Amino acid sequence: MGMLKSSGSEIALEQSVDEGKSITPPAAIDELQGHRTIDRVTQILEAVVYNPGMTFGELVRTVGAAKSSVHGFVRGLLTTGWLHEDSGRYYLGAAVYGLTLASGYIRAGVVTHADLVALHREAGVAVFVGVQAGDHLIYVAEHGSDPVSGFDAKTNIRRNLLATSGGKALLAMQPEAERDVYLRRHKGLEPQLVSNFLDEFDTIRRTRLATNVRRNGSRFAIATAFRAGSSTAVASITLVGPTEELQPRKQALGDLLLERVGEFELRNQGRRDKIN
């Protein structure tokens, strides 16, 4: 009867046992790799928190990992909105501020809290500031008392751009090439939303106002995009409330919204907004 040959793994196992070495189970290895990933992501975010505007090279040196590894983490954080890149420098992204809103800490971002308070007093309805993070709209600030919309904003941080007035206002202001890519990407999954947006597109571009009705028709929203510099939209300002109260005031609320946002834009003229 011939002898069975040992495989390489069996030999390695025998050597490990003979040498008294412990063998790390595959599950433990996966867990360690998962912890390492979390550590890297945490390092990157903490670095940007304490040193906003870091370059990629500075991030690589700070994290102390291979460029390819850091590049992968950074691209992922950019795509999901946790980081924001401007001229090769990195800042915290909108998703971070979506969490602060969910936890009850309001950060106004591109407008001041006083701006939101004043707009709320004039309009008599809730005011929300939203920014685009990847394919979603994230509310980063709010003021006013609409319990339904306020609860939604805190419990559903990421919103579909096509399903919100603020998202549609931002999407309409995007460069044509970027907008077309977005619409093609979503046409297969959300054909009706894409079709509705295309029907509304000319009106949104002409008036700079987008509207939306949700919650089985009980909530009405009207929004416009806040521009920084030339025509780059960096945020949306949305007024939200009961449909029966807001829809009859649509024209007046739209005029007020455009007037106040126009003032915000003039005040910020020449500034490139950085979320930091």
C-alpha positions as a Python dict, from the first residue, in 0.01 Angstrom:
ca = {
    (1, 'M'): (0, 0, 0),
    (2, 'G'): (153, 333, -109),
    (3, 'M'): (198, 635, 116),
    (4, 'L'): (-35, 934, 74),
    (5, 'K'): (143, 1256, -17),
    (6, 'S'): (95, 1554, 211),
    (7, 'S'): (-23, 1880, 55),
    (8, 'G'): (158, 2208, 115),
    (9, 'S'): (-108, 2325, 359),
    (10, 'E'): (-83, 2000, 556),
    (11, 'I'): (295, 2037, 578),
    (12, 'A'): (256, 2396, 697),
    (13, 'L'): (3, 2281, 955),
    (14, 'E'): (236, 2008, 1080),
    (15, 'Q'): (522, 2256, 1101),
    (16, 'S'): (309, 2502, 1295),
    (17, 'V'): (203, 2235, 1541),
    (18, 'D'): (558, 2105, 1575),
    (19, 'E'): (690, 2455, 1639),
    (20, 'G'): (418, 2531, 1892),
    (21, 'K'): (273, 2819, 1690),
    (22, 'S'): (-93, 2918, 1719),
    (23, 'I'): (-301, 2917, 1403),
    (24, 'T'): (-531, 3217, 1341),
    (25, 'P'): (-876, 3100, 1225),
    (26, 'P'): (-1003, 3253, 895),
    (27, 'A'): (-1291, 3423, 1078),
    (28, 'A'): (-1045, 3598, 1309),
    (29, 'I'): (-839, 3712, 1009),
    (30, 'D'): (-1152, 3860, 846),
    (31, 'E'): (-1236, 4038, 1171),
    (32, 'L'): (-887, 4185, 1195),
    (33, 'Q'): (-907, 4307, 835),
    (34, 'G'): (-1245, 4463, 908),
    (35, 'H'): (-1102, 4645, 1209),
    (36, 'R'): (-813, 4767, 995),
    (37, 'T'): (-1057, 4909, 739),
    (38, 'I'): (-1249, 5091, 1011),
    (39, 'D'): (-924, 5223, 1155),
    (40, 'R'): (-818, 5362, 814),
    (41, 'V'): (-1154, 5529, 751),
    (42, 'T'): (-1154, 5676, 1101),
    (43, 'Q'): (-799, 5808, 1056),
    (44, 'I'): (-892, 5979, 730),
    (45, 'L'): (-1203, 6145, 872),
    (46, 'E'): (-1026, 6255, 1190),
    (47, 'A'): (-738, 6396, 987),
    (48, 'V'): (-978, 6607, 781),
    (49, 'V'): (-1170, 6719, 1091),
    (50, 'Y'): (-858, 6862, 1253),
    (51, 'N'): (-687, 6974, 931),
    (52, 'P'): (-953, 7074, 676),
    (53, 'G'): (-813, 7124, 328),
    (54, 'M'): (-557, 6842, 340),
    (55, 'T'): (-412, 6720, 10),
    (56, 'F'): (-406, 6353, -89),
    (57, 'G'): (-32, 6336, -22),
    (58, 'E'): (-82, 6474, 327),
    (59, 'L'): (-355, 6217, 393),
    (60, 'V'): (-125, 5934, 279),
    (61, 'R'): (150, 6051, 514),
    (62, 'T'): (-91, 6095, 803),
    (63, 'V'): (-258, 5756, 762),
    (64, 'G'): (72, 5580, 693),
    (65, 'A'): (-69, 5337, 438),
    (66, 'A'): (-5, 5262, 72),
    (67, 'K'): (-128, 5524, -175),
    (68, 'S'): (-351, 5272, -351),
    (69, 'S'): (-515, 5177, -22),
    (70, 'V'): (-577, 5537, 86),
    (71, 'H'): (-702, 5624, -264),
    (72, 'G'): (-966, 5351, -241),
    (73, 'F'): (-1089, 5469, 97),
    (74, 'V'): (-1096, 5835, -13),
    (75, 'R'): (-1291, 5756, -332),
    (76, 'G'): (-1544, 5560, -128),
    (77, 'L'): (-1586, 5844, 122),
    (78, 'L'): (-1626, 6096, -161),
    (79, 'T'): (-1887, 5884, -337),
    (80, 'T'): (-2099, 5845, -25),
    (81, 'G'): (-2070, 6211, 76),
    (82, 'W'): (-1852, 6172, 386),
    (83, 'L'): (-1573, 6370, 221),
    (84, 'H'): (-1585, 6673, -8),
    (85, 'E'): (-1304, 6751, -254),
    (86, 'D'): (-1232, 7100, -384),
    (87, 'S'): (-927, 7181, -598),
    (88, 'G'): (-738, 6877, -474),
    (89, 'R'): (-810, 6945, -107),
    (90, 'Y'): (-1037, 6745, 119),
    (91, 'Y'): (-1305, 6857, 365),
    (92, 'L'): (-1581, 6689, 562),
    (93, 'G'): (-1877, 6610, 340),
    (94, 'A'): (-2247, 6663, 368),
    (95, 'A'): (-2322, 6320, 515),
    (96, 'V'): (-2144, 6419, 836),
    (97, 'Y'): (-2377, 6714, 881),
    (98, 'G'): (-2676, 6498, 803),
    (99, 'L'): (-2586, 6303, 1116),
    (100, 'T'): (-2565, 6621, 1323),
    (101, 'L'): (-2914, 6712, 1208),
    (102, 'A'): (-3041, 6364, 1300),
    (103, 'S'): (-2888, 6397, 1646),
    (104, 'G'): (-3051, 6735, 1704),
    (105, 'Y'): (-2753, 6962, 1645),
    (106, 'I'): (-2828, 7204, 1361),
    (107, 'R'): (-2554, 7330, 1134),
    (108, 'A'): (-2661, 7586, 876),
    (109, 'G'): (-2377, 7532, 629),
    (110, 'V'): (-2405, 7782, 343),
    (111, 'V'): (-2649, 8012, 526),
    (112, 'T'): (-2647, 8130, 884),
    (113, 'H'): (-2889, 8017, 1150),
    (114, 'A'): (-3015, 8376, 1166),
    (115, 'D'): (-3100, 8354, 795),
    (116, 'L'): (-3315, 8048, 857),
    (117, 'V'): (-3488, 8207, 1156),
    (118, 'A'): (-3570, 8520, 953),
    (119, 'L'): (-3698, 8321, 654),
    (120, 'H'): (-3912, 8104, 882),
    (121, 'R'): (-4067, 8412, 1043),
    (122, 'E'): (-4149, 8567, 706),
    (123, 'A'): (-4283, 8251, 546),
    (124, 'G'): (-4447, 8106, 855),
    (125, 'V'): (-4338, 7754, 757),
    (126, 'A'): (-4048, 7517, 820),
    (127, 'V'): (-3721, 7585, 636),
    (128, 'F'): (-3469, 7317, 535),
    (129, 'V'): (-3120, 7345, 385),
    (130, 'G'): (-3012, 7046, 177),
    (131, 'V'): (-2694, 6953, -7),
    (132, 'Q'): (-2617, 6682, -259),
    (133, 'A'): (-2410, 6388, -137),
    (134, 'G'): (-2350, 6138, -414),
    (135, 'D'): (-2690, 6048, -558),
    (136, 'H'): (-2880, 6176, -257),
    (137, 'L'): (-3005, 6492, -90),
    (138, 'I'): (-2905, 6535, 274),
    (139, 'Y'): (-3063, 6799, 498),
    (140, 'V'): (-2792, 6978, 692),
    (141, 'A'): (-2998, 7247, 868),
    (142, 'E'): (-3356, 7328, 956),
    (143, 'H'): (-3569, 7579, 1141),
    (144, 'G'): (-3939, 7590, 1204),
    (145, 'S'): (-4216, 7366, 1323),
    (146, 'D'): (-4344, 7106, 1082),
    (147, 'P'): (-4336, 6792, 1297),
    (148, 'V'): (-4391, 6550, 1008),
    (149, 'S'): (-4116, 6684, 782),
    (150, 'G'): (-3885, 6746, 1076),
    (151, 'F'): (-3918, 6387, 1192),
    (152, 'D'): (-3860, 6262, 836),
    (153, 'A'): (-3543, 6471, 803),
    (154, 'K'): (-3400, 6326, 1124),
    (155, 'T'): (-3492, 5963, 1059),
    (156, 'N'): (-3432, 5944, 684),
    (157, 'I'): (-3103, 6128, 629),
    (158, 'R'): (-3054, 6039, 262),
    (159, 'R'): (-3328, 6139, 19),
    (160, 'N'): (-3370, 6062, -349),
    (161, 'L'): (-3288, 6378, -548),
    (162, 'L'): (-3576, 6308, -787),
    (163, 'A'): (-3829, 6265, -504),
    (164, 'T'): (-3769, 6599, -330),
    (165, 'S'): (-3819, 6960, -438),
    (166, 'G'): (-3472, 7051, -309),
    (167, 'G'): (-3315, 6762, -497),
    (168, 'K'): (-3490, 6856, -821),
    (169, 'A'): (-3381, 7219, -783),
    (170, 'L'): (-3018, 7107, -743),
    (171, 'L'): (-3037, 6855, -1026),
    (172, 'A'): (-3178, 7114, -1267),
    (173, 'M'): (-2879, 7341, -1196),
    (174, 'Q'): (-2617, 7074, -1259),
    (175, 'P'): (-2399, 7088, -1571),
    (176, 'E'): (-2578, 6906, -1853),
    (177, 'A'): (-2323, 6624, -1878),
    (178, 'E'): (-2344, 6544, -1505),
    (179, 'R'): (-2723, 6562, -1506),
    (180, 'D'): (-2750, 6330, -1807),
    (181, 'V'): (-2524, 6074, -1641),
    (182, 'Y'): (-2738, 6083, -1327),
    (183, 'L'): (-3064, 6046, -1520),
    (184, 'R'): (-2932, 5758, -1731),
    (185, 'R'): (-2816, 5583, -1415),
    (186, 'H'): (-3161, 5611, -1256),
    (187, 'K'): (-3384, 5563, -1560),
    (188, 'G'): (-3391, 5185, -1527),
    (189, 'L'): (-3465, 5185, -1154),
    (190, 'E'): (-3694, 5489, -1129),
    (191, 'P'): (-3843, 5550, -1474),
    (192, 'Q'): (-4146, 5741, -1346),
    (193, 'L'): (-3941, 5979, -1130),
    (194, 'V'): (-3704, 6047, -1421),
    (195, 'S'): (-3999, 6109, -1655),
    (196, 'N'): (-4164, 6345, -1405),
    (197, 'F'): (-3841, 6541, -1364),
    (198, 'L'): (-3796, 6578, -1740),
    (199, 'D'): (-4154, 6708, -1766),
    (200, 'E'): (-4079, 6969, -1497),
    (201, 'F'): (-3725, 7052, -1607),
    (202, 'D'): (-3794, 7353, -1832),
    (203, 'T'): (-4016, 7514, -1569),
    (204, 'I'): (-3760, 7459, -1293),
    (205, 'R'): (-3482, 7609, -1504),
    (206, 'R'): (-3695, 7908, -1603),
    (207, 'T'): (-3837, 7988, -1259),
    (208, 'R'): (-3554, 7845, -1042),
    (209, 'L'): (-3829, 7685, -833),
    (210, 'A'): (-3917, 7319, -785),
    (211, 'T'): (-4218, 7179, -601),
    (212, 'N'): (-4314, 6845, -455),
    (213, 'V'): (-4616, 6688, -286),
    (214, 'R'): (-4570, 6388, -59),
    (215, 'R'): (-4717, 6201, 235),
    (216, 'N'): (-5028, 6110, 34),
    (217, 'G'): (-5067, 6471, -68),
    (218, 'S'): (-5060, 6611, 286),
    (219, 'R'): (-4723, 6789, 260),
    (220, 'F'): (-4622, 7051, 2),
    (221, 'A'): (-4266, 7172, -54),
    (222, 'I'): (-4118, 7447, -269),
    (223, 'A'): (-3743, 7489, -315),
    (224, 'T'): (-3473, 7677, -500),
    (225, 'A'): (-3101, 7622, -542),
    (226, 'F'): (-2841, 7839, -371),
    (227, 'R'): (-2559, 7926, -609),
    (228, 'A'): (-2197, 8004, -524),
    (229, 'G'): (-1985, 8188, -776),
    (230, 'S'): (-2134, 8164, -1125),
    (231, 'S'): (-2407, 7903, -1168),
    (232, 'T'): (-2274, 7628, -943),
    (233, 'A'): (-2549, 7510, -708),
    (234, 'V'): (-2414, 7420, -366),
    (235, 'A'): (-2734, 7383, -163),
    (236, 'S'): (-3111, 7395, -179),
    (237, 'I'): (-3344, 7597, 43),
    (238, 'T'): (-3686, 7437, 92),
    (239, 'L'): (-4009, 7558, 252),
    (240, 'V'): (-4233, 7276, 377),
    (241, 'G'): (-4578, 7256, 533),
    (242, 'P'): (-4935, 7129, 504),
    (243, 'T'): (-5051, 7126, 141),
    (244, 'E'): (-5382, 7298, 216),
    (245, 'E'): (-5195, 7594, 367),
    (246, 'L'): (-4895, 7623, 133),
    (247, 'Q'): (-5028, 7540, -212),
    (248, 'P'): (-5257, 7848, -227),
    (249, 'R'): (-4952, 8059, -129),
    (250, 'K'): (-4723, 7899, -386),
    (251, 'Q'): (-4658, 8219, -583),
    (252, 'A'): (-4595, 8436, -277),
    (253, 'L'): (-4371, 8177, -111),
    (254, 'G'): (-4174, 8128, -433),
    (255, 'D'): (-4118, 8503, -469),
    (256, 'L'): (-4005, 8530, -106),
    (257, 'L'): (-3772, 8232, -142),
    (258, 'L'): (-3606, 8370, -456),
    (259, 'E'): (-3566, 8714, -300),
    (260, 'R'): (-3402, 8588, 19),
    (261, 'V'): (-3180, 8333, -155),
    (262, 'G'): (-3075, 8605, -398),
    (263, 'E'): (-2960, 8808, -97),
    (264, 'F'): (-2765, 8508, 37),
    (265, 'E'): (-2594, 8469, -301),
    (266, 'L'): (-2496, 8835, -318),
    (267, 'R'): (-2352, 8817, 30),
    (268, 'N'): (-2150, 8512, -63),
    (269, 'Q'): (-2053, 8635, -409),
    (270, 'G'): (-1703, 8532, -507),
    (271, 'R'): (-1682, 8262, -243),
    (272, 'R'): (-1653, 7893, -327),
    (273, 'D'): (-1847, 7716, -56),
    (274, 'K'): (-1648, 7461, 140),
    (275, 'I'): (-1823, 7240, 390),
    (276, 'N'): (-1571, 7239, 672),
}
